[in-house]
Amino acid sequence: MLFNAITWSPSEGLDLGFFTLHYYSLMFLIAFGLGWYIMKSIYVREKVSIEKLDSLFIYTVLATLIGARLGHVIFYDWDYFQNHLLEIFLPVRFEPEFEFTGFRGLASHGAAIGIIIAMYLYRKRVLDKPVLWVLDRIVIPVASGAIFVRIGNFMNSEIIGKPTNSDYGVIFQNLGETFPRHPAQLYESFCYLLIFILLWYLYWKTEKRHKVGYLFGLFLVLLWTVRFFVEFVKEAQVEERTTWLLNTGQWLSIPFIIAGLYFMYRPTKPRTV
């Protein structure tokens, strides 16, 4: 066969002696660090004070983590968390016995909503620019961050794809499996890389950055369209919803795509000199 199955059985993380740095945490550190560097180059170009970048970093980190956590709780696992409210923001499970779990439930749709809200607050309190001006630029590092988040999911053997029913795919040995699945996480990660390159090119090499809302809208359309189609080869994250026409991730992606089309093609007033 041209493509033979790959057996995937990584360790939990990097053993640093006094603690283990989990790969998923490492991917988040890379995502936020690279995002800070990307936004710094944008702020330098736009002649925005770098001092305002630290506030942006804090707003983005908190919005991503809180939004992603609440998104998972509300969209995917409310039946459980409505009776375990303390576990929403504590990295532990109290039943059936106390266990340290870490924050394993994060949803990208919730992170997106959180970032949009945070950019509105950031614009209002820190940066005297239109909120769409901020969103047009923040989506560039967000797209780069999404690349590493999905790599982290792959390292953790989570958000797995459906069986390929062939010799192609990845065997997630850590899950005790012996058959190959679609590496759905890597499909998404590669597509997000392409989205990042496109957004970067449009911002730096074209005049699209001057069309307020365009890059933000394009990001919404492309990222959530990728998510919509990759979901077809993913296992459902909520078992009770496997009979739905579309899964939870797909239904949640549709409003973002529609909103993106609106921001891309909405009528705008001509710029005055």
Short mmCIF file of C-alpha atoms in Angstrom, two decimals, residues 133 171 201:
data_model
loop_
_atom_site.label_atom_id
_atom_site.label_comp_id
_atom_site.label_asym_id
_atom_site.label_seq_id
_atom_site.Cartn_x
_atom_site.Cartn_y
_atom_site.Cartn_z
CA TRP A 133 -9.94 46.78 13.23
CA ILE A 171 -3.52 3.57 15.12
CA TYR A 201 -0.36 37.38 2.82
#
